[in-house]
Short mmCIF file of C-alpha atoms and ligand atoms in Angstrom, two decimals:
data_model
loop_
_atom_site.label_atom_id
_atom_site.label_comp_id
_atom_site.label_asym_id
_atom_site.label_seq_id
_atom_site.Cartn_x
_atom_site.Cartn_y
_atom_site.Cartn_z
CA MET B 1 61.55 -42.80 -51.82
CA TYR B 2 60.08 -39.93 -53.79
CA ASP B 3 58.74 -36.82 -52.07
CA ILE B 4 56.55 -34.86 -54.47
CA HIS B 5 55.45 -32.15 -52.02
CA CYS B 6 58.18 -30.29 -50.15
CA HIS B 7 58.78 -26.58 -49.40
CA ILE B 8 62.54 -26.93 -49.62
CA LEU B 9 63.54 -24.06 -51.95
CA PRO B 10 65.08 -21.39 -49.71
CA GLY B 11 63.55 -18.03 -48.92
CA ILE B 12 60.44 -17.91 -51.10
CA ASP B 13 57.56 -19.12 -48.93
CA ASP B 14 56.95 -20.42 -45.40
CA GLY B 15 59.28 -23.39 -45.96
CA ALA B 16 63.09 -23.29 -45.75
CA GLN B 17 63.96 -19.75 -44.73
CA ASP B 18 67.50 -19.76 -46.15
CA MET B 19 70.04 -21.96 -47.92
CA GLU B 20 71.34 -23.37 -44.64
CA GLU B 21 67.90 -24.66 -43.68
CA ALA B 22 67.26 -26.00 -47.20
CA LEU B 23 70.51 -28.00 -47.01
CA GLN B 24 69.56 -29.32 -43.56
CA MET B 25 66.20 -30.44 -44.94
CA ALA B 26 67.94 -32.19 -47.84
CA GLU B 27 70.33 -33.95 -45.46
CA MET B 28 67.43 -35.16 -43.34
CA ALA B 29 65.63 -36.45 -46.43
CA VAL B 30 68.72 -38.35 -47.61
CA GLU B 31 69.12 -39.96 -44.19
CA ALA B 32 65.47 -41.03 -44.33
CA GLY B 33 66.02 -42.77 -47.69
CA THR B 34 64.52 -40.16 -50.04
CA LYS B 35 66.18 -40.08 -53.44
CA VAL B 36 64.04 -37.51 -55.25
CA ILE B 37 62.32 -34.35 -54.00
CA VAL B 38 60.04 -32.15 -56.05
CA ALA B 39 60.49 -28.58 -54.81
CA THR B 40 56.93 -27.25 -54.45
CA PRO B 41 56.80 -23.69 -53.14
CA HIS B 42 53.38 -22.09 -52.66
CA CYS B 43 52.09 -20.32 -55.75
CA ASN B 44 49.02 -18.16 -56.45
CA VAL B 45 47.99 -17.89 -52.77
CA PRO B 46 45.86 -14.71 -52.58
CA HIS B 47 47.44 -12.01 -50.37
CA PHE B 48 50.49 -14.22 -49.59
CA TYR B 49 52.48 -15.75 -52.45
CA ARG B 50 52.49 -15.23 -56.18
CA ASN B 51 55.64 -17.16 -57.16
CA TYR B 52 54.62 -17.70 -60.78
CA LYS B 53 56.87 -19.54 -63.21
CA GLY B 54 59.88 -17.53 -64.35
CA GLU B 55 63.64 -17.39 -64.76
CA TRP B 56 63.98 -16.63 -61.05
CA TYR B 57 62.66 -20.09 -60.16
CA TYR B 58 65.16 -22.00 -62.29
CA LYS B 59 68.04 -19.77 -61.18
CA LEU B 60 67.18 -20.47 -57.54
CA MET B 61 66.93 -24.19 -58.24
CA GLU B 62 70.35 -24.21 -59.92
CA LYS B 63 71.83 -22.32 -56.96
CA PHE B 64 70.34 -24.93 -54.60
CA ARG B 65 71.56 -27.86 -56.70
CA LYS B 66 75.04 -26.33 -56.75
CA ALA B 67 75.02 -25.93 -52.95
CA LEU B 68 73.90 -29.56 -52.60
CA ALA B 69 76.81 -30.71 -54.77
CA GLU B 70 79.30 -28.53 -52.87
CA ASN B 71 78.10 -30.10 -49.61
CA ASP B 72 78.14 -33.62 -51.10
CA ILE B 73 74.42 -34.15 -50.44
CA LYS B 74 73.24 -36.68 -52.99
CA ILE B 75 69.60 -36.08 -53.80
CA THR B 76 67.74 -35.20 -56.99
CA ILE B 77 65.70 -31.99 -56.90
CA LEU B 78 62.99 -31.59 -59.53
CA PRO B 79 60.93 -28.50 -60.36
CA GLY B 80 57.30 -28.05 -59.36
CA MET B 81 54.98 -25.93 -57.25
CA GLU B 82 51.94 -26.24 -55.01
CA VAL B 83 49.39 -24.02 -56.65
CA PHE B 84 46.44 -22.58 -54.78
CA SER B 85 43.43 -23.32 -56.93
CA THR B 86 41.44 -20.20 -57.78
CA GLU B 87 39.06 -19.40 -60.64
CA GLU B 88 42.08 -17.89 -62.44
CA LEU B 89 44.08 -21.14 -62.43
CA PRO B 90 43.00 -22.37 -65.90
CA SER B 91 44.07 -19.08 -67.51
CA LEU B 92 47.34 -19.06 -65.54
CA ILE B 93 48.09 -22.52 -66.97
CA CYS B 94 47.29 -21.31 -70.50
CA GLU B 95 49.62 -18.32 -69.96
CA ASP B 96 52.43 -20.74 -68.94
CA LYS B 97 52.73 -19.27 -65.46
CA ILE B 98 52.48 -22.59 -63.62
CA ILE B 99 55.11 -25.33 -63.17
CA MET B 100 53.85 -28.92 -63.35
CA LEU B 101 55.61 -31.70 -61.43
CA ASN B 102 59.00 -32.06 -63.17
CA ASN B 103 57.57 -29.98 -66.04
CA GLY B 104 55.36 -32.94 -66.93
CA CYS B 105 51.57 -33.27 -67.10
CA SER B 106 50.66 -33.49 -63.39
CA LEU B 107 49.96 -30.47 -61.18
CA LEU B 108 50.05 -30.33 -57.38
CA MET B 109 46.92 -28.34 -56.46
CA GLU B 110 45.72 -27.20 -53.07
CA PHE B 111 42.32 -25.82 -52.06
CA GLY B 112 41.08 -23.85 -49.09
CA PHE B 113 40.39 -26.13 -46.13
CA ASP B 114 36.73 -25.03 -46.08
CA ASP B 115 36.11 -24.99 -49.85
CA GLU B 116 32.86 -26.64 -50.95
CA PRO B 117 33.25 -29.99 -52.75
CA ASP B 118 31.18 -28.79 -55.72
CA TYR B 119 33.55 -25.84 -56.20
CA ILE B 120 36.59 -28.14 -55.97
CA SER B 121 35.07 -30.53 -58.53
CA TYR B 122 34.29 -27.59 -60.84
CA ILE B 123 37.92 -26.38 -60.78
CA ILE B 124 39.25 -29.93 -61.15
CA GLN B 125 37.18 -30.43 -64.31
CA LYS B 126 38.51 -27.19 -65.82
CA ILE B 127 42.08 -28.39 -65.22
CA ILE B 128 41.38 -31.84 -66.69
CA ASP B 129 39.89 -30.13 -69.75
CA LEU B 130 43.39 -28.63 -70.28
CA LYS B 131 44.84 -32.18 -70.32
CA VAL B 132 46.56 -31.66 -66.97
CA LYS B 133 46.34 -34.34 -64.27
CA PRO B 134 45.39 -32.83 -60.90
CA VAL B 135 47.26 -34.11 -57.86
CA ILE B 136 45.11 -32.94 -54.96
CA ALA B 137 47.34 -31.97 -52.03
CA HIS B 138 46.67 -33.13 -48.45
CA VAL B 139 43.00 -34.01 -49.04
CA GLU B 140 42.70 -35.31 -45.47
CA ARG B 141 42.96 -31.71 -44.20
CA TYR B 142 39.86 -30.50 -46.07
CA GLU B 143 36.67 -30.18 -44.04
CA CYS B 144 34.52 -31.68 -46.79
CA ILE B 145 36.67 -34.84 -46.86
CA GLN B 146 36.75 -35.10 -43.08
CA ASN B 147 32.93 -34.97 -43.19
CA ASN B 148 32.58 -37.34 -46.14
CA PRO B 149 35.68 -39.25 -47.34
CA ASP B 150 33.66 -40.86 -50.14
CA ILE B 151 33.93 -37.62 -52.15
CA ILE B 152 37.44 -38.84 -53.01
CA ALA B 153 35.92 -41.63 -55.13
CA GLU B 154 34.38 -38.98 -57.39
CA TRP B 155 37.65 -37.04 -57.76
CA LYS B 156 39.54 -40.25 -58.53
CA LYS B 157 36.93 -41.17 -61.14
CA MET B 158 37.43 -37.76 -62.75
CA GLY B 159 41.14 -38.58 -63.11
CA CYS B 160 42.81 -37.01 -60.06
CA ALA B 161 45.71 -38.40 -58.08
CA ILE B 162 45.23 -38.08 -54.33
CA GLN B 163 48.10 -36.93 -52.05
CA VAL B 164 48.10 -37.34 -48.26
CA ASN B 165 50.66 -35.83 -45.84
CA LYS B 166 52.81 -38.18 -43.78
CA ASP B 167 52.30 -35.96 -40.72
CA SER B 168 48.57 -36.70 -40.76
CA PHE B 169 49.28 -40.37 -39.99
CA LEU B 170 51.40 -39.22 -37.05
CA GLY B 171 48.54 -37.11 -35.64
CA LEU B 172 50.37 -33.84 -36.28
CA HIS B 173 47.49 -32.29 -38.24
CA GLY B 174 44.89 -33.16 -35.58
CA ILE B 175 42.63 -36.08 -34.83
CA TYR B 176 40.22 -35.54 -37.75
CA ALA B 177 43.00 -35.50 -40.33
CA GLU B 178 44.56 -38.59 -38.70
CA GLU B 179 41.31 -40.55 -38.74
CA VAL B 180 40.48 -39.70 -42.31
CA ALA B 181 44.06 -40.44 -43.49
CA TYR B 182 43.68 -44.01 -42.23
CA THR B 183 40.16 -44.27 -43.71
CA LEU B 184 41.46 -43.14 -47.10
CA LEU B 185 44.34 -45.62 -46.93
CA GLU B 186 42.06 -48.51 -46.01
CA ASN B 187 39.68 -47.61 -48.86
CA GLU B 188 42.56 -47.57 -51.40
CA PHE B 189 41.84 -43.88 -52.10
CA ILE B 190 45.45 -42.62 -51.74
CA SER B 191 47.73 -42.35 -54.78
CA VAL B 192 50.81 -40.89 -53.13
CA LEU B 193 52.24 -39.95 -49.72
CA ALA B 194 54.47 -36.90 -49.31
CA SER B 195 56.07 -34.85 -46.56
CA ASP B 196 54.71 -31.33 -47.23
CA ALA B 197 57.83 -30.43 -45.23
CA HIS B 198 58.46 -26.83 -44.21
CA GLY B 199 61.63 -27.18 -42.08
CA VAL B 200 63.71 -29.51 -39.91
CA ARG B 201 61.97 -29.06 -36.55
CA TYR B 202 58.28 -29.31 -37.37
CA ARG B 203 56.72 -30.65 -40.56
CA THR B 204 60.01 -32.27 -41.55
CA PRO B 205 61.06 -34.21 -44.68
CA ASN B 206 61.76 -37.36 -42.63
CA MET B 207 59.62 -39.81 -44.60
CA MET B 208 61.15 -42.80 -42.80
CA GLU B 209 58.81 -42.14 -39.86
CA ILE B 210 55.78 -42.93 -41.96
CA GLU B 211 57.42 -45.69 -43.99
CA GLN B 212 58.13 -47.66 -40.81
CA VAL B 213 54.73 -47.03 -39.23
CA LEU B 214 52.74 -48.00 -42.31
CA TYR B 215 54.92 -50.97 -43.32
CA ALA B 216 54.40 -52.41 -39.83
CA GLN B 217 50.62 -51.94 -40.00
CA TYR B 218 49.83 -52.65 -43.65
CA GLY B 219 52.82 -54.48 -45.09
CA GLU B 220 55.35 -53.32 -47.64
CA LYS B 221 53.32 -54.39 -50.67
CA LYS B 222 50.42 -52.01 -50.00
CA ILE B 223 52.55 -48.98 -49.06
CA HIS B 224 55.44 -49.26 -51.50
CA SER B 225 53.53 -47.87 -54.50
CA LEU B 226 52.46 -44.80 -52.50
CA LEU B 227 56.07 -43.90 -51.69
CA TYR B 228 57.78 -44.96 -54.90
CA GLU B 229 56.03 -46.13 -58.05
CA ASN B 230 52.99 -43.86 -58.14
CA ALA B 231 55.10 -40.84 -57.24
CA ARG B 232 57.64 -41.72 -59.93
CA ILE B 233 54.90 -41.89 -62.56
CA LEU B 234 53.55 -38.46 -61.53
CA CYS B 235 57.07 -37.05 -62.01
CA ARG B 236 57.41 -38.18 -65.62
CA SER B 237 58.58 -35.23 -67.63
CA ARG B 238 56.91 -34.17 -70.87
CA GLN B 239 58.97 -35.76 -73.65
FE1 FE2 Y 301 52.42 -27.65 -48.99
#
């Protein structure tokens, strides 16, 4: 499996708090069958995290990869970030302050849970105009989607990929997120599933939980692309 949304880099946001926890998360992911994780710390969250692209990011990633090798944990870690989508995002991209998924052409973007759909569409269009493919994070948690899941059809038509959290299918983000996650799946609106893991106790990287649940309900054929192929395509690097 691929996991394109995971707060596994140690000590820089509300995910893994230190190297020990990051290694525990990686071990759990390996046991669940995950082969590739994109490390996506929060970025550009007003009043909380800046975490813009810089040498510090790649140094931390190298330190983490080295610790993984020293502990014989076999998993590929790719660069990325989960960027909070503000009016400034287009200029931040132009200033090369944002890391795309595996330095490719796709960007994991989150919005405020109560953002208006027209505002979200407006920002999405500005990003698409820069030839970047938006991957909209955990759409099932947004109020506008819980009220009207059909908005997703418009975002897909614009060229977005749609990411849903595995925990939503398990009811861990509440009943509304759970219901809309299943609605989106049944309407073929989801491009990719991911863990959005923050630790090893709650919001974990154990993707096997969702793989088993959804394979049993929908069959391997329907779910496989959401855990493997679509995610792999979004991680293509720019070459
Ligand atoms: Fe996240």
